[in-house]
mmCIF file with all atom_site columns, C-alpha atoms in Angstrom:
data_model
loop_
_atom_site.group_PDB
_atom_site.id
_atom_site.type_symbol
_atom_site.label_atom_id
_atom_site.label_alt_id
_atom_site.label_comp_id
_atom_site.label_asym_id
_atom_site.label_entity_id
_atom_site.label_seq_id
_atom_site.pdbx_PDB_ins_code
_atom_site.Cartn_x
_atom_site.Cartn_y
_atom_site.Cartn_z
_atom_site.occupancy
_atom_site.B_iso_or_equiv
_atom_site.pdbx_formal_charge
_atom_site.auth_seq_id
_atom_site.auth_comp_id
_atom_site.auth_asym_id
_atom_site.auth_atom_id
_atom_site.pdbx_PDB_model_num
ATOM 1   C CA . ARG A 1 1   ? 5.393   -13.146 -20.040 1.00 41.00 ? 1   ARG A CA 1
ATOM 2   C CA . ARG A 1 2   ? 2.721   -13.546 -17.408 1.00 42.00 ? 2   ARG A CA 1
ATOM 3   C CA . SER A 1 3   ? 1.308   -10.398 -16.729 1.00 43.00 ? 3   SER A CA 1
ATOM 4   C CA . LEU A 1 4   ? 0.896   -9.054  -12.822 1.00 41.00 ? 4   LEU A CA 1
ATOM 5   C CA . LYS A 1 5   ? -2.842  -10.754 -12.560 1.00 44.00 ? 5   LYS A CA 1
ATOM 6   C CA . ALA A 1 6   ? -1.943  -14.616 -13.789 1.00 40.00 ? 6   ALA A CA 1
ATOM 7   C CA . ILE A 1 7   ? 1.367   -14.541 -10.920 1.00 40.00 ? 7   ILE A CA 1
ATOM 8   C CA . TYR A 1 8   ? -0.899  -12.775 -8.660  1.00 38.00 ? 8   TYR A CA 1
ATOM 9   C CA . ARG A 1 9   ? -3.942  -15.975 -9.204  1.00 43.00 ? 9   ARG A CA 1
ATOM 10  C CA . ALA A 1 10  ? -1.122  -18.492 -9.671  1.00 41.00 ? 10  ALA A CA 1
ATOM 11  C CA . THR A 1 11  ? -0.996  -21.347 -7.195  1.00 35.00 ? 11  THR A CA 1
ATOM 12  C CA . HIS A 1 12  ? 1.333   -21.002 -4.480  1.00 41.00 ? 12  HIS A CA 1
ATOM 13  C CA . PRO A 1 13  ? 1.588   -22.584 -0.789  1.00 42.00 ? 13  PRO A CA 1
ATOM 14  C CA . CYS A 1 14  ? 0.418   -19.576 0.140   1.00 54.00 ? 14  CYS A CA 1
ATOM 15  C CA . SER A 1 15  ? -2.973  -21.130 0.212   1.00 48.00 ? 15  SER A CA 1
ATOM 16  C CA . TRP A 1 16  ? -6.663  -20.768 0.610   1.00 41.00 ? 16  TRP A CA 1
ATOM 17  C CA . LYS A 1 17  ? -10.162 -22.187 2.205   1.00 41.00 ? 17  LYS A CA 1
ATOM 18  C CA . PRO A 1 18  ? -13.645 -21.602 2.832   1.00 34.00 ? 18  PRO A CA 1
ATOM 19  C CA . HIS A 1 19  ? -14.236 -19.985 5.998   1.00 36.00 ? 19  HIS A CA 1
ATOM 20  C CA . ARG A 1 20  ? -17.502 -18.981 6.903   1.00 33.00 ? 20  ARG A CA 1
ATOM 21  C CA . HIS A 1 21  ? -16.341 -15.210 7.155   1.00 34.00 ? 21  HIS A CA 1
ATOM 22  C CA . GLY A 1 22  ? -14.700 -15.204 3.920   1.00 34.00 ? 22  GLY A CA 1
ATOM 23  C CA . MET A 1 23  ? -11.687 -16.956 2.870   1.00 35.00 ? 23  MET A CA 1
ATOM 24  C CA . GLU A 1 24  ? -8.355  -17.941 5.119   1.00 39.00 ? 24  GLU A CA 1
ATOM 25  C CA . MET A 1 25  ? -4.981  -17.955 4.717   1.00 41.00 ? 25  MET A CA 1
ATOM 26  C CA . ASN A 1 26  ? -2.672  -21.132 6.031   1.00 43.00 ? 26  ASN A CA 1
ATOM 27  C CA . ALA A 1 27  ? -0.161  -18.501 6.809   1.00 44.00 ? 27  ALA A CA 1
ATOM 28  C CA . THR A 1 28  ? 3.703   -19.725 6.205   1.00 46.00 ? 28  THR A CA 1
ATOM 29  C CA . ALA A 1 29  ? 5.455   -16.587 8.450   1.00 55.00 ? 29  ALA A CA 1
ATOM 30  C CA . GLU A 1 30  ? 2.643   -15.591 11.057  1.00 60.00 ? 30  GLU A CA 1
ATOM 31  C CA . VAL A 1 31  ? 3.873   -14.997 14.923  1.00 60.00 ? 31  VAL A CA 1
ATOM 32  C CA . SER A 1 32  ? 1.806   -13.364 18.109  1.00 53.00 ? 32  SER A CA 1
ATOM 33  C CA . ALA A 1 33  ? 4.288   -10.863 20.116  1.00 53.00 ? 33  ALA A CA 1
ATOM 34  C CA . GLN A 1 34  ? 2.678   -8.278  22.190  1.00 51.00 ? 34  GLN A CA 1
ATOM 35  C CA . GLU A 1 35  ? 2.368   -4.872  21.277  1.00 51.00 ? 35  GLU A CA 1
ATOM 36  C CA . GLU A 1 36  ? 4.473   -3.094  23.953  1.00 53.00 ? 36  GLU A CA 1
ATOM 37  C CA . VAL A 1 37  ? 7.434   -5.566  22.830  1.00 66.00 ? 37  VAL A CA 1
ATOM 38  C CA . LEU A 1 38  ? 6.765   -4.534  18.489  1.00 76.00 ? 38  LEU A CA 1
ATOM 39  C CA . ASN A 1 39  ? 6.918   -1.369  20.437  1.00 84.00 ? 39  ASN A CA 1
ATOM 40  C CA . LEU A 1 40  ? 4.491   0.691   17.520  1.00 90.00 ? 40  LEU A CA 1
ATOM 41  C CA . LYS A 1 41  ? 3.765   3.862   16.991  1.00 91.00 ? 41  LYS A CA 1
ATOM 42  C CA . PRO A 1 42  ? 1.146   5.655   13.946  1.00 91.00 ? 42  PRO A CA 1
ATOM 43  C CA . CYS A 1 43  ? 3.000   5.633   10.949  1.00 92.00 ? 43  CYS A CA 1
ATOM 44  C CA . GLU A 1 44  ? 3.369   9.423   10.804  1.00 91.00 ? 44  GLU A CA 1
ATOM 45  C CA . HIS A 1 45  ? 3.869   9.283   6.351   1.00 91.00 ? 45  HIS A CA 1
ATOM 46  C CA . GLN A 1 46  ? 0.976   7.688   5.508   1.00 91.00 ? 46  GLN A CA 1
ATOM 47  C CA . ALA A 1 47  ? -0.107  10.252  3.268   1.00 91.00 ? 47  ALA A CA 1
ATOM 48  C CA . GLY A 1 48  ? -3.571  8.339   2.264   1.00 85.00 ? 48  GLY A CA 1
ATOM 49  C CA . GLY A 1 49  ? -5.926  5.341   3.373   1.00 71.00 ? 49  GLY A CA 1
ATOM 50  C CA . HIS A 1 50  ? -7.808  5.924   6.713   1.00 58.00 ? 50  HIS A CA 1
ATOM 51  C CA . PHE A 1 51  ? -5.673  7.597   9.486   1.00 54.00 ? 51  PHE A CA 1
ATOM 52  C CA . ALA A 1 52  ? -4.981  10.712  6.696   1.00 47.00 ? 52  ALA A CA 1
ATOM 53  C CA . SER A 1 53  ? -8.675  10.505  7.422   1.00 49.00 ? 53  SER A CA 1
ATOM 54  C CA . GLY A 1 54  ? -8.865  11.754  10.544  1.00 51.00 ? 54  GLY A CA 1
ATOM 55  C CA . LYS A 1 55  ? -9.838  8.114   11.425  1.00 57.00 ? 55  LYS A CA 1
ATOM 56  C CA . GLU A 1 56  ? -8.322  5.009   14.067  1.00 66.00 ? 56  GLU A CA 1
ATOM 57  C CA . ALA A 1 57  ? -4.587  4.529   13.054  1.00 70.00 ? 57  ALA A CA 1
ATOM 58  C CA . ALA A 1 58  ? -4.314  1.732   10.157  1.00 84.00 ? 58  ALA A CA 1
ATOM 59  C CA . THR A 1 59  ? -0.807  2.064   10.356  1.00 91.00 ? 59  THR A CA 1
ATOM 60  C CA . PHE A 1 60  ? 1.937   1.494   12.694  1.00 93.00 ? 60  PHE A CA 1
ATOM 61  C CA . VAL A 1 61  ? 5.896   1.434   12.512  1.00 94.00 ? 61  VAL A CA 1
ATOM 62  C CA . ASP A 1 62  ? 8.531   0.002   15.414  1.00 94.00 ? 62  ASP A CA 1
ATOM 63  C CA . ASN A 1 63  ? 12.598  0.750   15.575  1.00 92.00 ? 63  ASN A CA 1
ATOM 64  C CA . SER A 1 64  ? 13.787  -1.423  13.322  1.00 93.00 ? 64  SER A CA 1
ATOM 65  C CA . GLY A 1 65  ? 12.569  -0.249  10.574  1.00 95.00 ? 65  GLY A CA 1
ATOM 66  C CA . LYS A 1 66  ? 9.788   -1.652  10.009  1.00 96.00 ? 66  LYS A CA 1
ATOM 67  C CA . PHE A 1 67  ? 6.486   -1.121  9.206   1.00 96.00 ? 67  PHE A CA 1
ATOM 68  C CA . TYR A 1 68  ? 2.897   -2.921  9.698   1.00 95.00 ? 68  TYR A CA 1
ATOM 69  C CA . LYS A 1 69  ? -0.618  -2.137  8.546   1.00 92.00 ? 69  LYS A CA 1
ATOM 70  C CA . VAL A 1 70  ? -3.850  -3.513  9.459   1.00 90.00 ? 70  VAL A CA 1
ATOM 71  C CA . PHE A 1 71  ? -4.851  -6.053  8.287   1.00 86.00 ? 71  PHE A CA 1
ATOM 72  C CA . GLN A 1 72  ? -8.250  -6.451  6.146   1.00 81.00 ? 72  GLN A CA 1
ATOM 73  C CA . ASP A 1 73  ? -11.235 -8.398  7.840   1.00 72.00 ? 73  ASP A CA 1
ATOM 74  C CA . ASP A 1 74  ? -12.198 -9.372  3.972   1.00 70.00 ? 74  ASP A CA 1
ATOM 75  C CA . THR A 1 75  ? -10.425 -11.413 2.057   1.00 81.00 ? 75  THR A CA 1
ATOM 76  C CA . ARG A 1 76  ? -8.274  -8.609  0.373   1.00 82.00 ? 76  ARG A CA 1
ATOM 77  C CA . GLY A 1 77  ? -6.337  -8.929  3.268   1.00 86.00 ? 77  GLY A CA 1
ATOM 78  C CA . GLY A 1 78  ? -5.270  -12.211 2.913   1.00 88.00 ? 78  GLY A CA 1
ATOM 79  C CA . ARG A 1 79  ? -4.484  -11.871 -0.983  1.00 88.00 ? 79  ARG A CA 1
ATOM 80  C CA . GLU A 1 80  ? -2.815  -9.164  0.007   1.00 90.00 ? 80  GLU A CA 1
ATOM 81  C CA . ALA A 1 81  ? -0.372  -11.383 1.955   1.00 91.00 ? 81  ALA A CA 1
ATOM 82  C CA . CYS A 1 82  ? -0.815  -14.234 -0.062  1.00 90.00 ? 82  CYS A CA 1
ATOM 83  C CA . ILE A 1 83  ? 1.012   -12.080 -3.071  1.00 89.00 ? 83  ILE A CA 1
ATOM 84  C CA . TYR A 1 84  ? 3.388   -10.550 -0.490  1.00 92.00 ? 84  TYR A CA 1
ATOM 85  C CA . GLU A 1 85  ? 4.653   -14.417 0.030   1.00 91.00 ? 85  GLU A CA 1
ATOM 86  C CA . LEU A 1 86  ? 4.710   -15.380 -3.600  1.00 89.00 ? 86  LEU A CA 1
ATOM 87  C CA . ILE A 1 87  ? 6.376   -12.679 -4.665  1.00 90.00 ? 87  ILE A CA 1
ATOM 88  C CA . PHE A 1 88  ? 8.865   -13.751 -2.053  1.00 88.00 ? 88  PHE A CA 1
ATOM 89  C CA . SER A 1 89  ? 9.279   -17.355 -2.340  1.00 82.00 ? 89  SER A CA 1
ATOM 90  C CA . ASP A 1 90  ? 11.877  -19.082 -3.974  1.00 70.00 ? 90  ASP A CA 1
ATOM 91  C CA . SER A 1 91  ? 9.320   -20.628 -6.563  1.00 62.00 ? 91  SER A CA 1
ATOM 92  C CA . GLY A 1 92  ? 6.265   -19.201 -7.719  1.00 57.00 ? 92  GLY A CA 1
ATOM 93  C CA . GLU A 1 93  ? 4.124   -22.501 -9.106  1.00 61.00 ? 93  GLU A CA 1
ATOM 94  C CA . GLY A 1 94  ? 2.688   -20.953 -12.299 1.00 60.00 ? 94  GLY A CA 1
ATOM 95  C CA . ALA A 1 95  ? 4.060   -18.336 -11.722 1.00 68.00 ? 95  ALA A CA 1
ATOM 96  C CA . ASP A 1 96  ? 7.775   -16.531 -13.905 1.00 78.00 ? 96  ASP A CA 1
ATOM 97  C CA . ASN A 1 97  ? 9.998   -16.527 -11.797 1.00 82.00 ? 97  ASN A CA 1
ATOM 98  C CA . ASP A 1 98  ? 11.756  -14.283 -12.986 1.00 85.00 ? 98  ASP A CA 1
ATOM 99  C CA . ASP A 1 99  ? 9.147   -11.537 -13.443 1.00 86.00 ? 99  ASP A CA 1
ATOM 100 C CA . LEU A 1 100 ? 9.013   -12.520 -9.463  1.00 86.00 ? 100 LEU A CA 1
ATOM 101 C CA . ARG A 1 101 ? 12.052  -11.976 -8.783  1.00 87.00 ? 101 ARG A CA 1
ATOM 102 C CA . LYS A 1 102 ? 12.000  -8.471  -11.316 1.00 89.00 ? 102 LYS A CA 1
ATOM 103 C CA . LEU A 1 103 ? 8.701   -7.709  -9.033  1.00 89.00 ? 103 LEU A CA 1
ATOM 104 C CA . ARG A 1 104 ? 11.004  -7.523  -5.882  1.00 91.00 ? 104 ARG A CA 1
ATOM 105 C CA . GLN A 1 105 ? 12.743  -4.598  -6.518  1.00 91.00 ? 105 GLN A CA 1
ATOM 106 C CA . PHE A 1 106 ? 9.212   -2.712  -7.047  1.00 92.00 ? 106 PHE A CA 1
ATOM 107 C CA . VAL A 1 107 ? 7.833   -3.447  -3.090  1.00 93.00 ? 107 VAL A CA 1
ATOM 108 C CA . PRO A 1 108 ? 8.643   -3.376  0.029   1.00 95.00 ? 108 PRO A CA 1
ATOM 109 C CA . LYS A 1 109 ? 10.321  -7.176  1.895   1.00 95.00 ? 109 LYS A CA 1
ATOM 110 C CA . TYR A 1 110 ? 7.849   -8.298  3.237   1.00 94.00 ? 110 TYR A CA 1
ATOM 111 C CA . PHE A 1 111 ? 7.932   -10.699 6.593   1.00 94.00 ? 111 PHE A CA 1
ATOM 112 C CA . GLY A 1 112 ? 5.415   -12.623 7.121   1.00 92.00 ? 112 GLY A CA 1
ATOM 113 C CA . THR A 1 113 ? 2.017   -11.576 9.594   1.00 91.00 ? 113 THR A CA 1
ATOM 114 C CA . VAL A 1 114 ? 1.890   -10.567 13.258  1.00 90.00 ? 114 VAL A CA 1
ATOM 115 C CA . VAL A 1 115 ? -0.927  -10.846 15.626  1.00 89.00 ? 115 VAL A CA 1
ATOM 116 C CA . THR A 1 116 ? -1.134  -8.429  18.018  1.00 84.00 ? 116 THR A CA 1
ATOM 117 C CA . GLY A 1 117 ? -4.215  -8.270  20.652  1.00 81.00 ? 117 GLY A CA 1
ATOM 118 C CA . ASP A 1 118 ? -7.271  -8.516  18.253  1.00 82.00 ? 118 ASP A CA 1
ATOM 119 C CA . ARG A 1 119 ? -5.412  -6.770  15.416  1.00 85.00 ? 119 ARG A CA 1
ATOM 120 C CA . LYS A 1 120 ? -3.229  -8.785  12.813  1.00 90.00 ? 120 LYS A CA 1
ATOM 121 C CA . LEU A 1 121 ? -0.783  -7.140  11.265  1.00 92.00 ? 121 LEU A CA 1
ATOM 122 C CA . LEU A 1 122 ? 1.610   -7.236  7.481   1.00 93.00 ? 122 LEU A CA 1
ATOM 123 C CA . ALA A 1 123 ? 5.141   -6.611  7.889   1.00 95.00 ? 123 ALA A CA 1
ATOM 124 C CA . LEU A 1 124 ? 6.232   -4.915  5.765   1.00 96.00 ? 124 LEU A CA 1
ATOM 125 C CA . GLU A 1 125 ? 10.225  -2.570  5.148   1.00 96.00 ? 125 GLU A CA 1
ATOM 126 C CA . ASP A 1 126 ? 9.336   0.436   6.481   1.00 97.00 ? 126 ASP A CA 1
ATOM 127 C CA . THR A 1 127 ? 10.998  2.421   3.198   1.00 95.00 ? 127 THR A CA 1
ATOM 128 C CA . CYS A 1 128 ? 10.736  5.639   4.485   1.00 95.00 ? 128 CYS A CA 1
ATOM 129 C CA . SER A 1 129 ? 13.346  5.166   7.715   1.00 94.00 ? 129 SER A CA 1
ATOM 130 C CA . ALA A 1 130 ? 16.463  5.619   6.055   1.00 92.00 ? 130 ALA A CA 1
ATOM 131 C CA . TYR A 1 131 ? 14.783  8.889   5.162   1.00 93.00 ? 131 TYR A CA 1
ATOM 132 C CA . LYS A 1 132 ? 15.317  12.402  7.220   1.00 92.00 ? 132 LYS A CA 1
ATOM 133 C CA . LYS A 1 133 ? 11.860  14.246  5.126   1.00 92.00 ? 133 LYS A CA 1
ATOM 134 C CA . PRO A 1 134 ? 10.929  11.562  3.329   1.00 94.00 ? 134 PRO A CA 1
ATOM 135 C CA . CYS A 1 135 ? 8.275   12.947  1.004   1.00 95.00 ? 135 CYS A CA 1
ATOM 136 C CA . VAL A 1 136 ? 4.994   9.998   -0.175  1.00 96.00 ? 136 VAL A CA 1
ATOM 137 C CA . LEU A 1 137 ? 2.956   9.285   -2.927  1.00 97.00 ? 137 LEU A CA 1
ATOM 138 C CA . ASP A 1 138 ? -0.427  7.237   -2.265  1.00 96.00 ? 138 ASP A CA 1
ATOM 139 C CA . ALA A 1 139 ? -1.950  6.201   -5.598  1.00 96.00 ? 139 ALA A CA 1
ATOM 140 C CA . LYS A 1 140 ? -4.904  3.661   -6.343  1.00 95.00 ? 140 LYS A CA 1
ATOM 141 C CA . MET A 1 141 ? -3.301  2.221   -9.498  1.00 95.00 ? 141 MET A CA 1
ATOM 142 C CA . GLY A 1 142 ? -5.248  0.421   -12.596 1.00 96.00 ? 142 GLY A CA 1
ATOM 143 C CA . LEU A 1 143 ? -7.695  1.705   -15.049 1.00 97.00 ? 143 LEU A CA 1
ATOM 144 C CA . THR A 1 144 ? -10.008 0.194   -12.205 1.00 96.00 ? 144 THR A CA 1
ATOM 145 C CA . THR A 1 145 ? -10.706 -0.344  -8.353  1.00 94.00 ? 145 THR A CA 1
ATOM 146 C CA . ILE A 1 146 ? -13.540 -3.033  -9.309  1.00 93.00 ? 146 ILE A CA 1
ATOM 147 C CA . TYR A 1 147 ? -12.205 -6.261  -7.732  1.00 86.00 ? 147 TYR A CA 1
ATOM 148 C CA . GLU A 1 148 ? -14.108 -9.373  -9.657  1.00 86.00 ? 148 GLU A CA 1
ATOM 149 C CA . TRP A 1 149 ? -15.625 -10.731 -6.065  1.00 84.00 ? 149 TRP A CA 1
ATOM 150 C CA . ALA A 1 150 ? -16.853 -8.137  -4.263  1.00 87.00 ? 150 ALA A CA 1
ATOM 151 C CA . ASP A 1 151 ? -20.646 -7.222  -4.355  1.00 91.00 ? 151 ASP A CA 1
ATOM 152 C CA . ASP A 1 152 ? -23.388 -5.491  -6.005  1.00 94.00 ? 152 ASP A CA 1
ATOM 153 C CA . LYS A 1 153 ? -23.005 -2.210  -3.270  1.00 95.00 ? 153 LYS A CA 1
ATOM 154 C CA . TYR A 1 154 ? -19.117 -1.292  -4.040  1.00 92.00 ? 154 TYR A CA 1
ATOM 155 C CA . LYS A 1 155 ? -19.192 -2.702  -7.068  1.00 95.00 ? 155 LYS A CA 1
ATOM 156 C CA . ALA A 1 156 ? -21.553 0.361   -8.087  1.00 96.00 ? 156 ALA A CA 1
ATOM 157 C CA . LYS A 1 157 ? -20.202 2.707   -5.945  1.00 95.00 ? 157 LYS A CA 1
ATOM 158 C CA . ASN A 1 158 ? -16.357 3.123   -7.513  1.00 95.00 ? 158 ASN A CA 1
ATOM 159 C CA . LYS A 1 159 ? -17.715 2.131   -11.225 1.00 96.00 ? 159 LYS A CA 1
ATOM 160 C CA . GLY A 1 160 ? -18.670 5.912   -9.760  1.00 95.00 ? 160 GLY A CA 1
ATOM 161 C CA . LYS A 1 161 ? -15.724 6.653   -8.115  1.00 95.00 ? 161 LYS A CA 1
ATOM 162 C CA . ASP A 1 162 ? -13.422 5.496   -11.302 1.00 97.00 ? 162 ASP A CA 1
ATOM 163 C CA . ALA A 1 163 ? -14.921 6.906   -13.561 1.00 97.00 ? 163 ALA A CA 1
ATOM 164 C CA . THR A 1 164 ? -15.706 10.613  -12.282 1.00 96.00 ? 164 THR A CA 1
ATOM 165 C CA . THR A 1 165 ? -11.810 10.706  -11.483 1.00 97.00 ? 165 THR A CA 1
ATOM 166 C CA . THR A 1 166 ? -8.357  10.282  -13.358 1.00 98.00 ? 166 THR A CA 1
ATOM 167 C CA . GLN A 1 167 ? -8.699  6.383   -12.452 1.00 98.00 ? 167 GLN A CA 1
ATOM 168 C CA . SER A 1 168 ? -10.482 4.991   -15.545 1.00 97.00 ? 168 SER A CA 1
ATOM 169 C CA . SER A 1 169 ? -8.734  8.014   -17.909 1.00 97.00 ? 169 SER A CA 1
ATOM 170 C CA . LEU A 1 170 ? -4.797  7.586   -16.843 1.00 98.00 ? 170 LEU A CA 1
ATOM 171 C CA . GLY A 1 171 ? -5.340  4.481   -14.718 1.00 98.00 ? 171 GLY A CA 1
ATOM 172 C CA . PHE A 1 172 ? -3.406  5.901   -11.136 1.00 98.00 ? 172 PHE A CA 1
ATOM 173 C CA . ARG A 1 173 ? -5.657  8.812   -8.872  1.00 97.00 ? 173 ARG A CA 1
ATOM 174 C CA . VAL A 1 174 ? -3.947  10.468  -6.418  1.00 98.00 ? 174 VAL A CA 1
ATOM 175 C CA . THR A 1 175 ? -5.336  9.918   -3.101  1.00 96.00 ? 175 THR A CA 1
ATOM 176 C CA . GLY A 1 176 ? -2.529  11.358  -0.978  1.00 96.00 ? 176 GLY A CA 1
ATOM 177 C CA . PHE A 1 177 ? 0.566   12.905  -0.946  1.00 97.00 ? 177 PHE A CA 1
ATOM 178 C CA . LYS A 1 178 ? 3.561   14.711  1.415   1.00 95.00 ? 178 LYS A CA 1
ATOM 179 C CA . VAL A 1 179 ? 6.036   16.173  0.185   1.00 95.00 ? 179 VAL A CA 1
ATOM 180 C CA . TRP A 1 180 ? 8.322   18.648  2.508   1.00 93.00 ? 180 TRP A CA 1
ATOM 181 C CA . GLN A 1 181 ? 9.802   22.543  1.603   1.00 92.00 ? 181 GLN A CA 1
ATOM 182 C CA . GLN A 1 182 ? 12.584  23.053  2.180   1.00 87.00 ? 182 GLN A CA 1
ATOM 183 C CA . ALA A 1 183 ? 12.642  27.508  2.551   1.00 86.00 ? 183 ALA A CA 1
ATOM 184 C CA . ARG A 1 184 ? 8.855   26.521  5.116   1.00 90.00 ? 184 ARG A CA 1
ATOM 185 C CA . GLY A 1 185 ? 10.556  24.201  7.320   1.00 92.00 ? 185 GLY A CA 1
ATOM 186 C CA . GLU A 1 186 ? 6.984   21.764  7.345   1.00 93.00 ? 186 GLU A CA 1
ATOM 187 C CA . TYR A 1 187 ? 4.771   19.935  4.636   1.00 94.00 ? 187 TYR A CA 1
ATOM 188 C CA . ARG A 1 188 ? 2.397   20.394  2.372   1.00 94.00 ? 188 ARG A CA 1
ATOM 189 C CA . THR A 1 189 ? 0.044   17.891  1.832   1.00 94.00 ? 189 THR A CA 1
ATOM 190 C CA . ALA A 1 190 ? -3.429  16.813  -0.538  1.00 95.00 ? 190 ALA A CA 1
ATOM 191 C CA . ASP A 1 191 ? -5.602  14.125  0.211   1.00 94.00 ? 191 ASP A CA 1
ATOM 192 C CA . ARG A 1 192 ? -7.543  11.706  -1.063  1.00 93.00 ? 192 ARG A CA 1
ATOM 193 C CA . HIS A 1 193 ? -9.865  14.815  -2.054  1.00 94.00 ? 193 HIS A CA 1
ATOM 194 C CA . TYR A 1 194 ? -7.630  16.610  -3.574  1.00 96.00 ? 194 TYR A CA 1
ATOM 195 C CA . GLY A 1 195 ? -6.871  13.909  -5.884  1.00 96.00 ? 195 GLY A CA 1
ATOM 196 C CA . LYS A 1 196 ? -10.813 13.831  -6.101  1.00 96.00 ? 196 LYS A CA 1
ATOM 197 C CA . GLN A 1 197 ? -10.248 16.839  -7.987  1.00 97.00 ? 197 GLN A CA 1
ATOM 198 C CA . LEU A 1 198 ? -7.592  16.549  -10.251 1.00 98.00 ? 198 LEU A CA 1
ATOM 199 C CA . THR A 1 199 ? -7.870  15.338  -14.301 1.00 98.00 ? 199 THR A CA 1
ATOM 200 C CA . ALA A 1 200 ? -5.763  13.853  -17.163 1.00 97.00 ? 200 ALA A CA 1
ATOM 201 C CA . GLU A 1 201 ? -5.224  18.150  -17.584 1.00 98.00 ? 201 GLU A CA 1
ATOM 202 C CA . SER A 1 202 ? -4.205  19.519  -14.320 1.00 98.00 ? 202 SER A CA 1
ATOM 203 C CA . MET A 1 203 ? -2.240  16.146  -13.388 1.00 98.00 ? 203 MET A CA 1
ATOM 204 C CA . GLY A 1 204 ? 1.006   16.979  -14.587 1.00 96.00 ? 204 GLY A CA 1
ATOM 205 C CA . ALA A 1 205 ? 1.142   20.913  -12.777 1.00 95.00 ? 205 ALA A CA 1
ATOM 206 C CA . ALA A 1 206 ? -0.208  18.366  -9.248  1.00 96.00 ? 206 ALA A CA 1
ATOM 207 C CA . LEU A 1 207 ? 2.815   15.868  -9.362  1.00 96.00 ? 207 LEU A CA 1
ATOM 208 C CA . ALA A 1 208 ? 5.288   18.567  -11.190 1.00 92.00 ? 208 ALA A CA 1
ATOM 209 C CA . THR A 1 209 ? 3.656   20.275  -7.234  1.00 93.00 ? 209 THR A CA 1
ATOM 210 C CA . PHE A 1 210 ? 4.879   16.977  -5.386  1.00 94.00 ? 210 PHE A CA 1
ATOM 211 C CA . GLY A 1 211 ? 8.239   16.299  -7.245  1.00 91.00 ? 211 GLY A CA 1
ATOM 212 C CA . SER A 1 212 ? 9.125   19.783  -6.034  1.00 88.00 ? 212 SER A CA 1
ATOM 213 C CA . ASN A 1 213 ? 10.750  20.630  -2.252  1.00 81.00 ? 213 ASN A CA 1
ATOM 214 C CA . GLY A 1 214 ? 12.418  23.733  -3.130  1.00 72.00 ? 214 GLY A CA 1
ATOM 215 C CA . ALA A 1 215 ? 16.197  22.561  -1.694  1.00 65.00 ? 215 ALA A CA 1
ATOM 216 C CA . LEU A 1 216 ? 19.019  23.818  -3.368  1.00 60.00 ? 216 LEU A CA 1
ATOM 217 C CA . THR A 1 217 ? 21.191  20.882  -2.627  1.00 57.00 ? 217 THR A CA 1
ATOM 218 C CA . PRO A 1 218 ? 20.367  16.432  -2.116  1.00 56.00 ? 218 PRO A CA 1
ATOM 219 C CA . ARG A 1 219 ? 22.309  16.710  1.665   1.00 62.00 ? 219 ARG A CA 1
ATOM 220 C CA . ASP A 1 220 ? 18.806  19.278  1.996   1.00 56.00 ? 220 ASP A CA 1
ATOM 221 C CA . VAL A 1 221 ? 16.248  16.771  1.408   1.00 54.00 ? 221 VAL A CA 1
ATOM 222 C CA . TYR A 1 222 ? 18.463  14.463  3.186   1.00 58.00 ? 222 TYR A CA 1
#
């Protein structure tokens, strides 16, 4: 079996070519739309990232069950779109199709990219839309968050983050969560600063906190 990294690098119709701003993707499913037509609103269930830190909204939802993420303007945005196109393609040249089918059950459905005004968005399935009080945990996966094409400044910064958090010891770190507290009728939240303080020893208790909302029955949750 090929590793996910091998699948990620596989040749695919979502091709790349040099561009003065880095890399440019030949998108296979991109449409232009007015934001008013899409009826976008900030995603209230985002647990990590810029919006959760009080900055400008980076994720949105509409009324049709879709989730929109702002397309990063460097190579990461194009690569992220490319891996979704690869996973949901009928045939990924250079990748194991059986692996691709198995990956689909763990990722939201992909609907391509959308351009609204000066913003480009990834359009995905809103996996929270089916729940009344969804509980969400955001985590960075992997033993390192350093990608090989990053500049030296970025690598040095993330090397320090990896070493001082559970990234390098457990292979992930919590960057935020929201869990509904049934008895209090409100969400309990944790941000990235909380996640950075967790250790291998305290992670179990943190996950137990996220897994407990005080609900007596599934009906109280859904």
